[in-house]
Amino acid sequence: MLSLSSSSLVSFGGIAKPFSAPIRLKCQYTPLRTTINNPSDSMASPKWAQKTVTLPPQRRGCHLVTSKIMKEINQEIAGFKCGLAHLFLQHTSASLTINENYDSDVRDDTETFLSRVVPEGTSAPWKHTLEGKCVT
C-alpha cells in the first residue's frame, strides 16, 4: 500500500492568508498475485488513481498534513501494492517537506529557520504583495 511519511509538512511564508491547497495524486497499480501461470502475466498494465485534495486554511507555519491526505486518498489507493505519489501545491508561497517526525522539535526548528530566512511584516525586504492560489 502506498504510504506517505507520517510527518509530511506544508510550510508557507509571506503574507499569511487562508488558502486551499489542492494536491493531485497519481499512482501506478500492481495487482496482488499469488501465482503467475503465464510469463507475460508478470507485466501488469499500469493503473492510475488521481484525486484533488483540498486542505483547510492554515496560518503561517509548519503543519502536519499526512493524516488529512491519507484520509482523503485511502479508498483510491486501497488496491495498490506499491506506487509513486506526485503532490502539487497550487499556492504561491506554500511548500511541502517530508521528514521523520520522531522529535517534535524538528518542526519548531524548521519554523524558526524559515522565519529567519523569510521574515514577515513591514521589515521584510520583499516587494510582492500577491499571495494565495496561482495568480496567473
PDB file of C-alpha atoms in Angstrom:
ATOM      1  CA  MET A   1       0.000   0.000   0.000  1.00  0.00           C
ATOM      2  CA  LEU A   2       1.257   3.461  -0.840  1.00  0.00           C
ATOM      3  CA  SER A   3       2.147   5.407   2.241  1.00  0.00           C
ATOM      4  CA  LEU A   4       3.202   8.995   2.774  1.00  0.00           C
ATOM      5  CA  SER A   5       5.610   9.827   5.554  1.00  0.00           C
ATOM      6  CA  SER A   6       3.807  10.349   8.819  1.00  0.00           C
ATOM      7  CA  SER A   7       5.356  13.772   9.015  1.00  0.00           C
ATOM      8  CA  SER A   8       4.634  15.475   5.715  1.00  0.00           C
ATOM      9  CA  LEU A   9       4.692  19.184   6.384  1.00  0.00           C
ATOM     10  CA  VAL A  10       3.212  22.056   4.481  1.00  0.00           C
ATOM     11  CA  SER A  11       5.012  25.266   5.246  1.00  0.00           C
ATOM     12  CA  PHE A  12       4.373  28.668   3.836  1.00  0.00           C
ATOM     13  CA  GLY A  13       5.562  32.181   4.376  1.00  0.00           C
ATOM     14  CA  GLY A  14       4.920  35.674   3.124  1.00  0.00           C
ATOM     15  CA  ILE A  15       1.699  37.422   3.970  1.00  0.00           C
ATOM     16  CA  ALA A  16      -0.358  34.701   5.597  1.00  0.00           C
ATOM     17  CA  LYS A  17      -3.794  34.406   4.073  1.00  0.00           C
ATOM     18  CA  PRO A  18      -6.121  31.414   4.258  1.00  0.00           C
ATOM     19  CA  PHE A  19      -5.761  29.087   1.300  1.00  0.00           C
ATOM     20  CA  SER A  20      -6.897  25.777  -0.016  1.00  0.00           C
ATOM     21  CA  ALA A  21      -4.038  23.789  -1.497  1.00  0.00           C
ATOM     22  CA  PRO A  22      -5.237  21.166  -3.988  1.00  0.00           C
ATOM     23  CA  ILE A  23      -2.968  18.134  -4.053  1.00  0.00           C
ATOM     24  CA  ARG A  24      -3.036  15.828  -7.056  1.00  0.00           C
ATOM     25  CA  LEU A  25      -2.170  12.163  -6.603  1.00  0.00           C
ATOM     26  CA  LYS A  26      -1.254   9.649  -9.319  1.00  0.00           C
ATOM     27  CA  CYS A  27      -0.328   6.060  -8.525  1.00  0.00           C
ATOM     28  CA  GLN A  28       0.682   3.028 -10.541  1.00  0.00           C
ATOM     29  CA  TYR A  29      -1.308  -0.066  -9.652  1.00  0.00           C
ATOM     30  CA  THR A  30       0.219  -3.541  -9.440  1.00  0.00           C
ATOM     31  CA  PRO A  31      -2.350  -6.275  -8.774  1.00  0.00           C
ATOM     32  CA  LEU A  32      -1.522  -8.718  -5.998  1.00  0.00           C
ATOM     33  CA  ARG A  33      -0.986 -12.234  -7.389  1.00  0.00           C
ATOM     34  CA  THR A  34      -0.223 -15.472  -5.651  1.00  0.00           C
ATOM     35  CA  THR A  35       0.820 -17.394  -8.786  1.00  0.00           C
ATOM     36  CA  ILE A  36       1.885 -16.478 -12.286  1.00  0.00           C
ATOM     37  CA  ASN A  37       0.885 -19.115 -14.869  1.00  0.00           C
ATOM     38  CA  ASN A  38       1.838 -17.172 -17.958  1.00  0.00           C
ATOM     39  CA  PRO A  39       5.195 -15.287 -18.065  1.00  0.00           C
ATOM     40  CA  SER A  40       3.527 -12.430 -19.931  1.00  0.00           C
ATOM     41  CA  ASP A  41       1.182 -12.002 -16.948  1.00  0.00           C
ATOM     42  CA  SER A  42       4.101 -10.807 -14.822  1.00  0.00           C
ATOM     43  CA  MET A  43       3.921  -7.466 -16.597  1.00  0.00           C
ATOM     44  CA  ALA A  44       0.810  -5.804 -15.222  1.00  0.00           C
ATOM     45  CA  SER A  45      -0.582  -2.904 -17.173  1.00  0.00           C
ATOM     46  CA  PRO A  46      -0.163   0.458 -15.456  1.00  0.00           C
ATOM     47  CA  LYS A  47      -3.114   1.682 -13.431  1.00  0.00           C
ATOM     48  CA  TRP A  48      -3.589   5.212 -12.178  1.00  0.00           C
ATOM     49  CA  ALA A  49      -5.568   6.928  -9.480  1.00  0.00           C
ATOM     50  CA  GLN A  50      -5.885  10.677  -9.300  1.00  0.00           C
ATOM     51  CA  LYS A  51      -7.595  12.848  -6.750  1.00  0.00           C
ATOM     52  CA  THR A  52      -7.584  16.505  -5.841  1.00  0.00           C
ATOM     53  CA  VAL A  53      -7.467  17.063  -2.092  1.00  0.00           C
ATOM     54  CA  THR A  54      -8.232  20.491  -0.662  1.00  0.00           C
ATOM     55  CA  LEU A  55      -6.646  21.247   2.685  1.00  0.00           C
ATOM     56  CA  PRO A  56      -8.339  23.647   5.102  1.00  0.00           C
ATOM     57  CA  PRO A  57      -6.854  27.142   5.501  1.00  0.00           C
ATOM     58  CA  GLN A  58      -3.991  27.338   7.983  1.00  0.00           C
ATOM     59  CA  ARG A  59      -1.958  30.141   9.483  1.00  0.00           C
ATOM     60  CA  ARG A  60       1.663  30.715   8.513  1.00  0.00           C
ATOM     61  CA  GLY A  61       3.827  27.906   9.814  1.00  0.00           C
ATOM     62  CA  CYS A  62       4.674  24.227   9.509  1.00  0.00           C
ATOM     63  CA  HIS A  63       1.736  21.864   9.679  1.00  0.00           C
ATOM     64  CA  LEU A  64       1.438  18.072   9.658  1.00  0.00           C
ATOM     65  CA  VAL A  65      -0.931  17.119   6.840  1.00  0.00           C
ATOM     66  CA  THR A  66      -0.321  13.393   6.272  1.00  0.00           C
ATOM     67  CA  SER A  67      -3.395  12.159   8.157  1.00  0.00           C
ATOM     68  CA  LYS A  68      -5.661  14.582   6.262  1.00  0.00           C
ATOM     69  CA  ILE A  69      -4.250  13.489   2.909  1.00  0.00           C
ATOM     70  CA  MET A  70      -4.349   9.775   3.745  1.00  0.00           C
ATOM     71  CA  LYS A  71      -7.966  10.053   4.927  1.00  0.00           C
ATOM     72  CA  GLU A  72      -8.898  11.517   1.545  1.00  0.00           C
ATOM     73  CA  ILE A  73      -6.986   9.034  -0.645  1.00  0.00           C
ATOM     74  CA  ASN A  74      -7.292   5.726   1.243  1.00  0.00           C
ATOM     75  CA  GLN A  75     -10.139   4.468  -0.949  1.00  0.00           C
ATOM     76  CA  GLU A  76      -8.317   5.370  -4.190  1.00  0.00           C
ATOM     77  CA  ILE A  77      -5.104   3.556  -3.215  1.00  0.00           C
ATOM     78  CA  ALA A  78      -6.613   0.551  -1.406  1.00  0.00           C
ATOM     79  CA  GLY A  79      -5.684  -1.961  -4.147  1.00  0.00           C
ATOM     80  CA  PHE A  80      -2.162  -0.687  -4.713  1.00  0.00           C
ATOM     81  CA  LYS A  81       0.800  -2.800  -3.670  1.00  0.00           C
ATOM     82  CA  CYS A  82       3.294  -0.022  -4.349  1.00  0.00           C
ATOM     83  CA  GLY A  83       3.228   3.294  -6.120  1.00  0.00           C
ATOM     84  CA  LEU A  84       4.511   6.790  -6.520  1.00  0.00           C
ATOM     85  CA  ALA A  85       2.709   9.908  -5.317  1.00  0.00           C
ATOM     86  CA  HIS A  86       3.016  13.228  -7.115  1.00  0.00           C
ATOM     87  CA  LEU A  87       1.968  16.154  -4.940  1.00  0.00           C
ATOM     88  CA  PHE A  88       1.297  19.554  -6.494  1.00  0.00           C
ATOM     89  CA  LEU A  89       0.518  22.595  -4.359  1.00  0.00           C
ATOM     90  CA  GLN A  90      -1.400  25.390  -6.068  1.00  0.00           C
ATOM     91  CA  HIS A  91      -0.343  28.224  -3.807  1.00  0.00           C
ATOM     92  CA  THR A  92       2.224  30.926  -4.468  1.00  0.00           C
ATOM     93  CA  SER A  93       4.001  30.640  -1.131  1.00  0.00           C
ATOM     94  CA  ALA A  94       3.353  27.064   0.004  1.00  0.00           C
ATOM     95  CA  SER A  95       5.958  24.324   0.106  1.00  0.00           C
ATOM     96  CA  LEU A  96       5.990  20.666   1.030  1.00  0.00           C
ATOM     97  CA  THR A  97       8.717  18.937   3.002  1.00  0.00           C
ATOM     98  CA  ILE A  98       8.892  15.314   4.028  1.00  0.00           C
ATOM     99  CA  ASN A  99      10.886  14.272   7.075  1.00  0.00           C
ATOM    100  CA  GLU A 100      10.681  11.939  10.010  1.00  0.00           C
ATOM    101  CA  ASN A 101       8.633  13.255  12.880  1.00  0.00           C
ATOM    102  CA  TYR A 102      10.382  11.442  15.701  1.00  0.00           C
ATOM    103  CA  ASP A 103      11.217  14.651  17.554  1.00  0.00           C
ATOM    104  CA  SER A 104       8.634  17.458  17.542  1.00  0.00           C
ATOM    105  CA  ASP A 105      11.478  19.951  17.998  1.00  0.00           C
ATOM    106  CA  VAL A 106      12.347  19.408  14.321  1.00  0.00           C
ATOM    107  CA  ARG A 107       9.119  21.147  13.295  1.00  0.00           C
ATOM    108  CA  ASP A 108       9.861  24.034  15.690  1.00  0.00           C
ATOM    109  CA  ASP A 109      13.420  24.311  14.351  1.00  0.00           C
ATOM    110  CA  THR A 110      12.133  24.343  10.769  1.00  0.00           C
ATOM    111  CA  GLU A 111       9.662  27.110  11.629  1.00  0.00           C
ATOM    112  CA  THR A 112      12.409  29.134  13.366  1.00  0.00           C
ATOM    113  CA  PHE A 113      14.707  28.762  10.350  1.00  0.00           C
ATOM    114  CA  LEU A 114      12.005  29.750   7.849  1.00  0.00           C
ATOM    115  CA  SER A 115      11.007  32.775   9.946  1.00  0.00           C
ATOM    116  CA  ARG A 116      14.615  33.988   9.857  1.00  0.00           C
ATOM    117  CA  VAL A 117      15.090  33.344   6.152  1.00  0.00           C
ATOM    118  CA  VAL A 118      11.681  34.727   5.134  1.00  0.00           C
ATOM    119  CA  PRO A 119      10.667  37.321   7.738  1.00  0.00           C
ATOM    120  CA  GLU A 120       7.143  38.613   7.876  1.00  0.00           C
ATOM    121  CA  GLY A 121       5.857  42.161   8.216  1.00  0.00           C
ATOM    122  CA  THR A 122       6.980  45.590   7.046  1.00  0.00           C
ATOM    123  CA  SER A 123      10.609  44.982   7.982  1.00  0.00           C
ATOM    124  CA  ALA A 124      10.851  42.210   5.382  1.00  0.00           C
ATOM    125  CA  PRO A 125      12.690  43.238   2.203  1.00  0.00           C
ATOM    126  CA  TRP A 126      10.016  41.776  -0.087  1.00  0.00           C
ATOM    127  CA  LYS A 127       8.122  43.850  -2.637  1.00  0.00           C
ATOM    128  CA  HIS A 128       5.437  41.380  -3.688  1.00  0.00           C
ATOM    129  CA  THR A 129       2.016  41.526  -2.089  1.00  0.00           C
ATOM    130  CA  LEU A 130       0.045  38.995  -4.141  1.00  0.00           C
ATOM    131  CA  GLU A 131      -0.433  35.789  -2.167  1.00  0.00           C
ATOM    132  CA  GLY A 132      -2.755  32.856  -2.461  1.00  0.00           C
ATOM    133  CA  LYS A 133      -3.785  30.493  -5.236  1.00  0.00           C
ATOM    134  CA  CYS A 134      -1.943  30.862  -8.535  1.00  0.00           C
ATOM    135  CA  VAL A 135      -2.486  34.431  -9.668  1.00  0.00           C
ATOM    136  CA  THR A 136      -1.716  33.913 -13.361  1.00  0.00           C
TER     137      THR A 136
END
